[in-house]
XYZ file of C-alpha atoms in Angstrom:
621
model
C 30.185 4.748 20.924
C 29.255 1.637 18.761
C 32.076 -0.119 18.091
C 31.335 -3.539 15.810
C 30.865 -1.658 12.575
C 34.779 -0.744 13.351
C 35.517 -3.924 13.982
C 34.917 -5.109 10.661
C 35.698 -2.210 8.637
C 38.393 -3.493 6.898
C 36.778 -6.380 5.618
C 33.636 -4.728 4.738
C 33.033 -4.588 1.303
C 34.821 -1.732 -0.273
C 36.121 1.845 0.890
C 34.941 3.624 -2.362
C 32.124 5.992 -1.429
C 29.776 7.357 -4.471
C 27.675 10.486 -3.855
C 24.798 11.019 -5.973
C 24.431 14.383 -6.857
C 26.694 17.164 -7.145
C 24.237 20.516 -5.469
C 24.981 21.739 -2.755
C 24.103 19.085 -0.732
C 26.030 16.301 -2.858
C 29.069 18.999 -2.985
C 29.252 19.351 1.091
C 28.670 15.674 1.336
C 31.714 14.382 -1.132
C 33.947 17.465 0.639
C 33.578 15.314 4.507
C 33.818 11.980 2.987
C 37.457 13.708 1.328
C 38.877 15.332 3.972
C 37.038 15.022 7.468
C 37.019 11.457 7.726
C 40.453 10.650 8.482
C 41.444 8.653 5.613
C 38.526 6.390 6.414
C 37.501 5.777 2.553
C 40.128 4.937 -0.559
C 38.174 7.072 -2.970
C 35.138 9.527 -3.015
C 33.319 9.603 -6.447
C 29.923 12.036 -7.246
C 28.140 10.836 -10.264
C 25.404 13.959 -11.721
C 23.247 13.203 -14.399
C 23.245 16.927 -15.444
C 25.828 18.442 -17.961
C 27.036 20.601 -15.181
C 27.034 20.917 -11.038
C 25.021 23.217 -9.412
C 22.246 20.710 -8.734
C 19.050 23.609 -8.723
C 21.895 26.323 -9.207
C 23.608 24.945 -12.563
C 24.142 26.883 -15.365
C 20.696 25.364 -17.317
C 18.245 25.970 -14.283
C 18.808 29.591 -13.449
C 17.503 32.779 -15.099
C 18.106 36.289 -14.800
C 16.645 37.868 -11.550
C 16.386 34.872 -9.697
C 18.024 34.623 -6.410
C 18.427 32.821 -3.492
C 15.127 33.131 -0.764
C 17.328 33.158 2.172
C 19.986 36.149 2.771
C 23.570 36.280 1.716
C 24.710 35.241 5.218
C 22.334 32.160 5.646
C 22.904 30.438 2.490
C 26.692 29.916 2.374
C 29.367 26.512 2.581
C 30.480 27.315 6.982
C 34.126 26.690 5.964
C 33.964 28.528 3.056
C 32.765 31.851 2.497
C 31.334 33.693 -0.142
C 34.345 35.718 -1.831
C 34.033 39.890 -0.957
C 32.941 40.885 -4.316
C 29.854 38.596 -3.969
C 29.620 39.617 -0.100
C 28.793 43.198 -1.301
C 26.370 42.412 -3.809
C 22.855 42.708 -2.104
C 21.004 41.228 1.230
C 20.351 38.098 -1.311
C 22.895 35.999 -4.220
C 21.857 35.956 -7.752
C 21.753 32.717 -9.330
C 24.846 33.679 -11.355
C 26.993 33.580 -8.500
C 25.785 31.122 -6.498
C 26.365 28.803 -9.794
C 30.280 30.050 -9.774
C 30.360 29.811 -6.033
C 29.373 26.175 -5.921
C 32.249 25.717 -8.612
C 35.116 27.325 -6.832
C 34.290 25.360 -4.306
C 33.998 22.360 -5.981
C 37.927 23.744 -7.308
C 38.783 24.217 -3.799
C 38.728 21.418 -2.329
C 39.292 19.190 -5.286
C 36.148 17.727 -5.736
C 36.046 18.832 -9.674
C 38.227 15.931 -11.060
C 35.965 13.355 -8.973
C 32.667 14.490 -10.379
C 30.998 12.921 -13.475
C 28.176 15.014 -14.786
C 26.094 13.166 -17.791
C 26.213 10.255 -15.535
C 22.528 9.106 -14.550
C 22.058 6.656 -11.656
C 19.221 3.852 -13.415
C 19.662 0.742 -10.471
C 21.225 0.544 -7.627
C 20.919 -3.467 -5.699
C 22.956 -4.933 -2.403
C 25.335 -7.847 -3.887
C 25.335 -9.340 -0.250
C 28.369 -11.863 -2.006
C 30.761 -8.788 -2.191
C 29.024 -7.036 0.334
C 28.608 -4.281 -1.828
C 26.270 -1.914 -3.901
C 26.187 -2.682 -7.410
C 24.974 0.890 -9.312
C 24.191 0.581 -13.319
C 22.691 3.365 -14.961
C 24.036 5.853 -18.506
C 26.526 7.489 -18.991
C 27.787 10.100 -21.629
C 29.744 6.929 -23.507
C 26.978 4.409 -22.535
C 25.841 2.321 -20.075
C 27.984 1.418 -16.685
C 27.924 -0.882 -13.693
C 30.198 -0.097 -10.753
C 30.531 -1.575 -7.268
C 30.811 0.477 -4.418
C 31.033 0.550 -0.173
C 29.138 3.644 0.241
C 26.562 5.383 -0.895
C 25.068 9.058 -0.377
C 21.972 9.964 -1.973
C 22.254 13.558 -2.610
C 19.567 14.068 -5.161
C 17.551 16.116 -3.121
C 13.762 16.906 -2.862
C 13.940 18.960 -6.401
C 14.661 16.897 -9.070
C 11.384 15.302 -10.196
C 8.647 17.619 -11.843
C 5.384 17.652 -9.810
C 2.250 18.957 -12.173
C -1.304 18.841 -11.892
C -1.891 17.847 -15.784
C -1.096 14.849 -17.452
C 0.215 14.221 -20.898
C -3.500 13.610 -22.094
C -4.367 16.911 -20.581
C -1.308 18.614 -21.972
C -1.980 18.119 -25.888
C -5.389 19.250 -25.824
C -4.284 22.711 -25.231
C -3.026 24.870 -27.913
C -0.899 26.804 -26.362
C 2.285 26.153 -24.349
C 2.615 24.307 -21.360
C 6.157 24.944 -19.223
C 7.676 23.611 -15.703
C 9.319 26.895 -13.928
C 12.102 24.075 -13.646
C 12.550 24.740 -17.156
C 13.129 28.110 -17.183
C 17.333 27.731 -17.306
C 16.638 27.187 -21.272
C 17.022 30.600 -22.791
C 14.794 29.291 -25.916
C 11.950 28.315 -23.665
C 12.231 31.578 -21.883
C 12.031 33.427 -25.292
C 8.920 31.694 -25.845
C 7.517 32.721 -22.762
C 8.775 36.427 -22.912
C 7.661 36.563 -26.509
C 3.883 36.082 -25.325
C 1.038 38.420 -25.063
C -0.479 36.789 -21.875
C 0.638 34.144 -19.524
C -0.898 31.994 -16.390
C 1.205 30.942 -13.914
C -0.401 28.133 -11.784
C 1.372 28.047 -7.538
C 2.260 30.599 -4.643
C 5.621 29.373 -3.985
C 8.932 30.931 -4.280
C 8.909 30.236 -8.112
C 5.733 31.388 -9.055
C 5.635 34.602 -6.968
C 9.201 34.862 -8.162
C 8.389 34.633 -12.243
C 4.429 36.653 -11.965
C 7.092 39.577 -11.166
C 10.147 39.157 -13.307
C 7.591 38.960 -15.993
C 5.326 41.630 -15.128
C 8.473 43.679 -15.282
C 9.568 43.271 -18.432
C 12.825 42.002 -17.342
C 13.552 39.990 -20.400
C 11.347 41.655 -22.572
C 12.659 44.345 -25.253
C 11.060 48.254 -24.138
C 9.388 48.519 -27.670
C 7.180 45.507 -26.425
C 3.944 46.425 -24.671
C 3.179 44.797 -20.797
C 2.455 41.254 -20.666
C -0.433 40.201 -18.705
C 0.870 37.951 -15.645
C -2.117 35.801 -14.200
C -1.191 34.291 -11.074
C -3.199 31.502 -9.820
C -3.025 29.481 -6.396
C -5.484 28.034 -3.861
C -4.559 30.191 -0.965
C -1.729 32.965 -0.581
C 1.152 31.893 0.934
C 2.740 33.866 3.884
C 5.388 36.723 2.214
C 8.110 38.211 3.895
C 9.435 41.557 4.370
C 13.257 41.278 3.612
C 13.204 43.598 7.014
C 10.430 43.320 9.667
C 9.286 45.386 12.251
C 7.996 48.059 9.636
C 11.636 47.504 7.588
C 14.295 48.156 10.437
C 15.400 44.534 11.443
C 16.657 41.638 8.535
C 14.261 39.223 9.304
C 17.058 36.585 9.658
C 18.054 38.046 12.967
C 14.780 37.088 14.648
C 13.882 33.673 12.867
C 17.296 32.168 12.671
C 17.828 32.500 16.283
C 17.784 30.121 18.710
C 15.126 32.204 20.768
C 12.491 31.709 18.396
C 12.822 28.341 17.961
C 11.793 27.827 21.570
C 8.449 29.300 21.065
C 7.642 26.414 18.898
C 6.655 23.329 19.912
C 9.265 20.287 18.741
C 8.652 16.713 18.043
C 11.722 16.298 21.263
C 12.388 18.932 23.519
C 16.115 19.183 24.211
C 15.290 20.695 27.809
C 12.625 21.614 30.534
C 12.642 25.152 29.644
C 11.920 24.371 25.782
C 9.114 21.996 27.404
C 7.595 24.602 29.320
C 7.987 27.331 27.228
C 6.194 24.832 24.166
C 4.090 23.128 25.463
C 2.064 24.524 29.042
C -0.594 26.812 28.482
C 0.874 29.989 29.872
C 3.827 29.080 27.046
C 1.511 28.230 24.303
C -0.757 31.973 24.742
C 2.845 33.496 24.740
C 3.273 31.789 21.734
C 0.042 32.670 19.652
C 0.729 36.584 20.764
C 4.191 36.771 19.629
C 2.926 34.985 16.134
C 0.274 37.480 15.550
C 2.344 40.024 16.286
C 4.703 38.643 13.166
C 1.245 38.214 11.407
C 0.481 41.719 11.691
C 3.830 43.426 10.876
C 4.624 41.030 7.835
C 1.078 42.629 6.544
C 1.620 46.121 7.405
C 5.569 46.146 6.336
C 4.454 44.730 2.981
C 2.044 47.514 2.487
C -0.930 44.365 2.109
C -3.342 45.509 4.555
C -5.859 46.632 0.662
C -4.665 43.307 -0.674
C -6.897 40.140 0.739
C -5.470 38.022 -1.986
C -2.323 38.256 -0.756
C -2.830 38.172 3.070
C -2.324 34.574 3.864
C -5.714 32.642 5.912
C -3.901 29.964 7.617
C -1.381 30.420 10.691
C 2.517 31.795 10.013
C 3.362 29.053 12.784
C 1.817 26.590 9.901
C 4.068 27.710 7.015
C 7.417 27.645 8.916
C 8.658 24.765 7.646
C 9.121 26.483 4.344
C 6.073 27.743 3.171
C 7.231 31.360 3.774
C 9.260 33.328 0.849
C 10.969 36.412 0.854
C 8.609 38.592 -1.200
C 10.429 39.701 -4.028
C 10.917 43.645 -5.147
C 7.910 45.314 -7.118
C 5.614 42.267 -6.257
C 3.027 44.258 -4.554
C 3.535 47.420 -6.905
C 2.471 44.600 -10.009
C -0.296 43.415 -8.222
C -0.997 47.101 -7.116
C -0.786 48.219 -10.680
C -2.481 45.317 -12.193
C 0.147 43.756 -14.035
C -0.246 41.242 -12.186
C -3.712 39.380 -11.321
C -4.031 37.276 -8.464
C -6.793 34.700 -8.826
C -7.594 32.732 -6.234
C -8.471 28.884 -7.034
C -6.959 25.599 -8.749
C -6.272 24.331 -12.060
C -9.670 22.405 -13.600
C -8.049 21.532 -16.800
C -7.669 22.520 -20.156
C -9.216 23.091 -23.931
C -8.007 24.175 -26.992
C -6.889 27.626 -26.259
C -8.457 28.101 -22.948
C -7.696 27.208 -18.999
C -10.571 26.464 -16.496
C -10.184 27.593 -13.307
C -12.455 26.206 -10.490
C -12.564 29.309 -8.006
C -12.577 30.071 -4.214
C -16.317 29.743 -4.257
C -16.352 26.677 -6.175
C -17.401 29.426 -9.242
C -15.984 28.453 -13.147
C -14.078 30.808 -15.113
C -12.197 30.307 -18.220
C -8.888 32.462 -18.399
C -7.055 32.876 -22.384
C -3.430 32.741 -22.469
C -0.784 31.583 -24.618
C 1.668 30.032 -21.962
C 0.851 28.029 -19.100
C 3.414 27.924 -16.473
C 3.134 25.384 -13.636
C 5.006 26.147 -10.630
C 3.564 23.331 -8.946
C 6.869 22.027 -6.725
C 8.280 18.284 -7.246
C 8.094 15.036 -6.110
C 9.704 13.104 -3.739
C 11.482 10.500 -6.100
C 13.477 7.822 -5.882
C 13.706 6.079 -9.152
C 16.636 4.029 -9.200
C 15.909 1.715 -6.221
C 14.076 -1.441 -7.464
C 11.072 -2.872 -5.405
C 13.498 -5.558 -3.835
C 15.735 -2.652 -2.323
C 13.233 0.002 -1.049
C 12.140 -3.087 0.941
C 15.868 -4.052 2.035
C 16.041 -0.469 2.968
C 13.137 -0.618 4.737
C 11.763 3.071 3.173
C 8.228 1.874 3.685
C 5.747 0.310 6.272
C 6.062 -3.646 5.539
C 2.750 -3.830 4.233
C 3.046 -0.690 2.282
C 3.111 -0.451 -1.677
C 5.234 1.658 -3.612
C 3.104 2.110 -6.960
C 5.473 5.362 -8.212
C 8.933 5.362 -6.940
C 8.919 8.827 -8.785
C 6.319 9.923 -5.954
C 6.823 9.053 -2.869
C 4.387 10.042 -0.370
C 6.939 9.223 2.192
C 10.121 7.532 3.185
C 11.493 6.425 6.286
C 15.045 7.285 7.560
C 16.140 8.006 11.114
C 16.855 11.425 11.620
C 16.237 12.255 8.180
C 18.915 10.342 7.070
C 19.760 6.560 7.312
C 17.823 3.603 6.025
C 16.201 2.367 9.177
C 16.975 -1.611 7.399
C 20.709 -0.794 7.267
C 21.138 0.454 10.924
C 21.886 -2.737 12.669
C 23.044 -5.989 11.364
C 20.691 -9.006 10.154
C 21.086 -11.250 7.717
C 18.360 -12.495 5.307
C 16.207 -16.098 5.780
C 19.103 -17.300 3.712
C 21.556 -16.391 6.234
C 22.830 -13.779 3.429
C 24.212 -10.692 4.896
C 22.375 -7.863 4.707
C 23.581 -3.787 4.270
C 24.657 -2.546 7.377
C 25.754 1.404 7.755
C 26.888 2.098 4.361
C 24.183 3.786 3.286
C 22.360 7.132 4.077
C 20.923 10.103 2.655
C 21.824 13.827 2.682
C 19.104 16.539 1.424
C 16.089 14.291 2.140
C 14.999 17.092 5.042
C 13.873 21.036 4.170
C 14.989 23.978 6.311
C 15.038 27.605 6.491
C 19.166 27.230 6.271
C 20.203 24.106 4.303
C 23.903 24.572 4.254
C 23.952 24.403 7.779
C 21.801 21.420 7.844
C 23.426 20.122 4.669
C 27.160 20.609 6.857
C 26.380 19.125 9.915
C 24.641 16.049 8.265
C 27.667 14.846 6.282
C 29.414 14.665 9.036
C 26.834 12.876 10.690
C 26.826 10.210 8.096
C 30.638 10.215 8.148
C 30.877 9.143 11.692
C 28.337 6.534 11.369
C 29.808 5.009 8.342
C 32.878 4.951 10.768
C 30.924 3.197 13.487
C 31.247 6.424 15.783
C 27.922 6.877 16.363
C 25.681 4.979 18.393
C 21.987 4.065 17.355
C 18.838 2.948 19.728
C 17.836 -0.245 19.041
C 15.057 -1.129 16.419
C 11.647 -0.484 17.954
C 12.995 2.818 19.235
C 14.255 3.932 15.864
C 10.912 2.972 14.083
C 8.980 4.406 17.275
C 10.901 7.990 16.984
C 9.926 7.825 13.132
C 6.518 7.625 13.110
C 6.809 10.242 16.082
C 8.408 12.519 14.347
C 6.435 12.169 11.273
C 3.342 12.456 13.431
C 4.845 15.743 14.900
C 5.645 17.035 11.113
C 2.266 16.510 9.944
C 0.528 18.015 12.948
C 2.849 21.373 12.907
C 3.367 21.859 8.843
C 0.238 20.499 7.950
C -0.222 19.585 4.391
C 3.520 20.639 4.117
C 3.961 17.961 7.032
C 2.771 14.560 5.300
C 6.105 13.793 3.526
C 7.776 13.854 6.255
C 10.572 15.664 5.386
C 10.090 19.251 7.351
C 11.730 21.052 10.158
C 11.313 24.482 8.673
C 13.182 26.910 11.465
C 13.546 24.050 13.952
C 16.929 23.570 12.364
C 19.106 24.553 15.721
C 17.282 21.975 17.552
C 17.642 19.677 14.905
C 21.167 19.740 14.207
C 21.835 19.924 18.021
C 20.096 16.327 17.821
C 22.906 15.277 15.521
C 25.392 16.695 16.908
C 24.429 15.308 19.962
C 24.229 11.703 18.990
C 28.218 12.406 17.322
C 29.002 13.811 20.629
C 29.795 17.461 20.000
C 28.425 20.980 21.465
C 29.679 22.815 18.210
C 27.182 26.097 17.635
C 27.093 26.874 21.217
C 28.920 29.472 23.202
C 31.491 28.303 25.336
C 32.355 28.882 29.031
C 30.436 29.427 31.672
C 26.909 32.181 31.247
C 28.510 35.567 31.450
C 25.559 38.202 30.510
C 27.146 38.350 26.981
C 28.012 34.946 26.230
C 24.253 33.912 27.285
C 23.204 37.001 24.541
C 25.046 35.948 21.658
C 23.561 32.474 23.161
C 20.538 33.053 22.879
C 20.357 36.503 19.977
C 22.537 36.009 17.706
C 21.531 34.796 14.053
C 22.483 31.388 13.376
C 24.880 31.609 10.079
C 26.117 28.721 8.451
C 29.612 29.855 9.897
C 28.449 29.368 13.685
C 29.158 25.549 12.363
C 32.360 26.157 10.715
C 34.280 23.879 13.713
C 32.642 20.508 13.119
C 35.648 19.169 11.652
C 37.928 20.212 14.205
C 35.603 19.486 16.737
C 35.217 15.643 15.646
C 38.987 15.371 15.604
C 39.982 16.621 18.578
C 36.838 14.610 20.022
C 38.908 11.707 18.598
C 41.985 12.814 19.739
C 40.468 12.986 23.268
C 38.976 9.792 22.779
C 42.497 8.520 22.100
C 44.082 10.103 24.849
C 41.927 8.580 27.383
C 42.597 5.196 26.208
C 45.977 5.217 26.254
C 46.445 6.985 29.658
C 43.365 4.601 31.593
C 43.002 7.658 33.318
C 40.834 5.495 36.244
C 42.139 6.578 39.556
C 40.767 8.695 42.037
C 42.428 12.156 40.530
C 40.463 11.254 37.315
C 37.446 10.247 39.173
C 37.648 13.567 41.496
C 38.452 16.057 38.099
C 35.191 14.349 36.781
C 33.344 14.881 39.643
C 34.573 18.517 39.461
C 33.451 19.009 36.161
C 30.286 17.803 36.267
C 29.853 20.223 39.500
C 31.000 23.188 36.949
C 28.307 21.762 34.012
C 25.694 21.092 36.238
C 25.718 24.840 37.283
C 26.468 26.048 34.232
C 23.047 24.817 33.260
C 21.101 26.260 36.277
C 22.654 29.245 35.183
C 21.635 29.199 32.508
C 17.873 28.015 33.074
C 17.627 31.284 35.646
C 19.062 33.543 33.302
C 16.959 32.318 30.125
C 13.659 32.451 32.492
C 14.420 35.769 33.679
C 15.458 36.766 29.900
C 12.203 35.646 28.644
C 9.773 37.257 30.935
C 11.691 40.253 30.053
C 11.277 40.474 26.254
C 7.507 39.611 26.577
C 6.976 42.554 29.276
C 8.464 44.684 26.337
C 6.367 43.483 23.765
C 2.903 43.431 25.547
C 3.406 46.517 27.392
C 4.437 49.758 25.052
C 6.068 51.458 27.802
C 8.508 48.627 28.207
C 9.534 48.412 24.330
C 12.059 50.741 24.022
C 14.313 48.100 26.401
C 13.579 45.097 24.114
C 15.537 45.940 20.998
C 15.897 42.972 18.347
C 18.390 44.452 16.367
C 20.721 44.478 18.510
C 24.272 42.905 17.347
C 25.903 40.780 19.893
């Protein structure tokens, strides 16, 4: 482990930490930096420019029949579980209760008093003569300027509105133009429910999500008659069956296991057998098979087979870094029925009261409708660092430009987290020192389960703002960046280019930073019995798998402490090591036979029929 950032804790600036943000990945930050860090920091503070915490989940950004995209079980704090009422309310959360489930556990573990909502973040410089961040921005009672030791950027990849129409463009329409981000505000929704005909521009979560809540009539009064829903994108995005396999297995049990993620290639394998499973030829047809077979049974589960609007052109393997959404109930039966027309194109602009549309086929149509409703996504924004500091940080090439620090194409952090000009320590050309490990950022990556990513980076950044965790040295780090990004951009593709994706690669991920902090938590323990190496291997990996990361750094600590004090150095200690990396070492071959063996097996029973009744998903282990 690194030890000079310890060495000079104490005179390092300050031990106040500020989080910035208060969702759920500001929340799970400020709760490490409290209580997992061994006392390391004198106060934790999370500033929220909102009226209220919730982040994407607060009380003014949800809406009646939305809910979360992932199930109940995948989208949940690991040390703190959903209460039983909410447990046994569905496969997925309403917005409701996710919003008072983020506040009890806000309650819980005393993070309410700490929180300042109305407080919005403006500027945020290094004093290098305190050796401290200096952060000014608004608050409810005016403008502020505090100093602290730490920071945590928390503000996610969903708080800056991404649309395809500028101002300009905007007031030469007649009719309304909304942000589905907008659609917390009950008198905005009234507008929209109150109209005879609405376009909704984007295939994501949102947009498939409103085309149907809408073409329900789910906050429209009966005596109104049906609203026409038009539902534009420029290609379908892949659905999902909330069960697969013609609706008998949750889909979360097969993609949130650790044996799919080693059909798909990774920017660094962890092991030989993900290598050759990823990346040889015999591994890669594998790969494509099992894929179309997902391709084919998403279709026919989803009843979409009459449907070529909504039967998605590109690759599923292309869309896995989140590009996939639980299709929501009556979708298809709205499009079926009409309700609900899909067109297939992009935004051309707008005129007085009508939209053009340029089509599939390059063709021009012109669409009436009183409310346009862009669920076009967000940027990735930073707005409060000044030019001086996004170069300090090092967020950008050298000889790039930042001409919007509300869009950033993309930003450069190692592992998706840390500044990679605050992970070693320089000084300036006036011999000024420089930030060094006090810094990071929490919610600047997108998964298929982001508490569990969300958990296991705070700690992450907890140890290395401790000095716990070591770090290559400079050309590595920036090498492994633009490796990774590469690796992004050539799996996700468009998705890819912020860099910012690792979609259901989030076991190998996490094991990555859990690695460098030196723990094995999420694995089964002991030595490869048949159903150890199962639940391995099979079982789905909930946010609770993850629920010992805390222990597991203290009694890493502990152990740490242990050995120092005893200088265990002699020959017993040398021969018990010896012994137990005898034991490991087979434990691994083990476990490479067995995983082989388990692997030829499962493909046997999905490319020959006769063999399928023995390879059984849905099996609980």
């Amino acid at each position: 482990m690194a030890s000079d950032h310890v060495d000079i804790a104490a005179g390092w600036g300050k031990r106040d930490a500020l989080v910035i943000g208060a969702g759920l990945h500001g929340l799970t930050t400020a709760k490490v930096l409290l209580h997992d860090s061994n006392g390391f920091f004198d106060s934790v503070t999370i500033f929220e420019k909102n009226t209220t915490i919730g982040g994407v989940w607060a009380e003014n950004q949800i809406y009646e029949g939305l809910t979360t995209n992932s199930p109940l079980l995948t989208y949940e704090f690991p040390e703190f579980p959903y209460p039983p009422d909410i447990r046994a309310s569905g496969v997925h959360v309403s917005a409701q209760n996710v919003n008072r489930y983020f506040h009890s556990f806000a309650d819980h573990f005393d993070l309410t008093k700490r929180i300042r909502c109305q407080t919005q973040v403006d500027d945020i410089s290094w004093n290098a003569a305190t050796l401290t961040w200096t952060v000014r921005g608004v608050a409810a009672k005016g403008t502020f300027e505090r100093q602290f030791g730490y920071i945590v950027v928390c503000t996610g990849l969903y708080n800056t509105k991404l649309t395809p129409l500028d101002d300009a463009q905007i007031s030469q329409y007649d009719g309304i133009v909304y942000h589905s981000a907008d659609m917390g505000e009950a008198k905005l929704r009234s507008n929209v429910v109150n109209a005879d005909s609405v376009m909704i521009v984007g295939a994501g979560k949102s947009g498939v999500d409103l085309a149907t809540q809408l073409a329900l009539g789910t906050w429209r009064t009966k005596d109104r008659k049906p609203m026409q829903v038009n539902l534009l994108y420029r290609r379908p995005h892949w659905l999902v069956p909330r069960k697969i396999f013609r609706g008998t297995v949750p889909f979360e049990k097969v993609f949130f296991s650790r044996f799919i993620s080693m059909w798909m290639p990774y920017a660094r394998h962890p092991d030989n057998v993900h290598r050759l499973i990823a990346d040889s030829a015999i591994g890669k047809w594998c790969t494509r098979n099992i894929f179309r077979i997902l391709e084919d049974d998403f279709v026919k589960t989803l009843k979409h087979q009459k449907f070529r609007e909504l039967q998605a052109k590109h690759p599923l393997s292309e869309s896995l870094s989140g590009g996939i959404h639980v299709e929501p109930p009556g979708f298809t039966e709205c499009v079926k029925s009409g309700r609900i027309k899909i067109i297939e194109g992009c935004l051309d602009g707008v005129q007085d009261g009508q939209i053009y549309v340029k089509g599939r086929n390059e063709e021009k149509m012109n669409i009436d409708a009183d409310i346009l409703l862009l669920a076009t996504g967000f940027k990735l924004a930073l707005p409060f660092f000044t030019d001086d500091t996004i170069k300090t940080l090092r967020l950008v090439l050298p000889d790039a430009t930042v001409e919007d620090k509300t869009s950033f194409d993309y930003i450069r952090l190692h592992r998706l987290i840390a500044p990679t000009g605050t992970i070693h320590r320089r000084k300036d050309v006036s011999g000024k020192q420089m930030p060094y490990r006090n810094i990071a950022f929490n919610g600047f990556n997108y998964s298929l389960t982001v508490p569990i990513v969300a958990h296991v980076t705070a700690h992450w950044i907890s140890d290395y703002f401790m000095g716990k965790i070591d770090v290559p040295d400079q050309q590595t780090v920036e090498s492994g960046i633009d490796e990774f990004h590469a690796w992004q951009g050539k799996s996700y593709a468009s998705n890819g280019k912020k860099g910012v994706h690792i979609g259901t690669h989030t076991t190998l991920f996490t094991d990555e930073l859990l690695g460098d902090m030196g723990l094995h938590s999420g694995h089964v323990e002991g030595l490869p019995t048949p159903v150890r190496f199962m639940k391995e291997w099979l079982r789905p990996m909930y946010p609770r798998v993850y629920a010992s990361v805390a222990k597991d750094r203290r009694a890493r600590d502990e152990a740490s402490i242990n050995a120092a004090q005893t200088k265990l150095i002699g020959d017993k200690g040398s021969s018990e090591g010896s012994i137990t990396e005898v034991i490991n070492g087979f434990s691994s071959l083990v476990r490479t036979a067995v995983l082989a063996l388990f692997c030829t097996y499962v493909l046997l029973g999905m490319f020959f029929p006769g063999l399928a009744q023995y390879t059984d998903f849905s099996v609980q282990v």
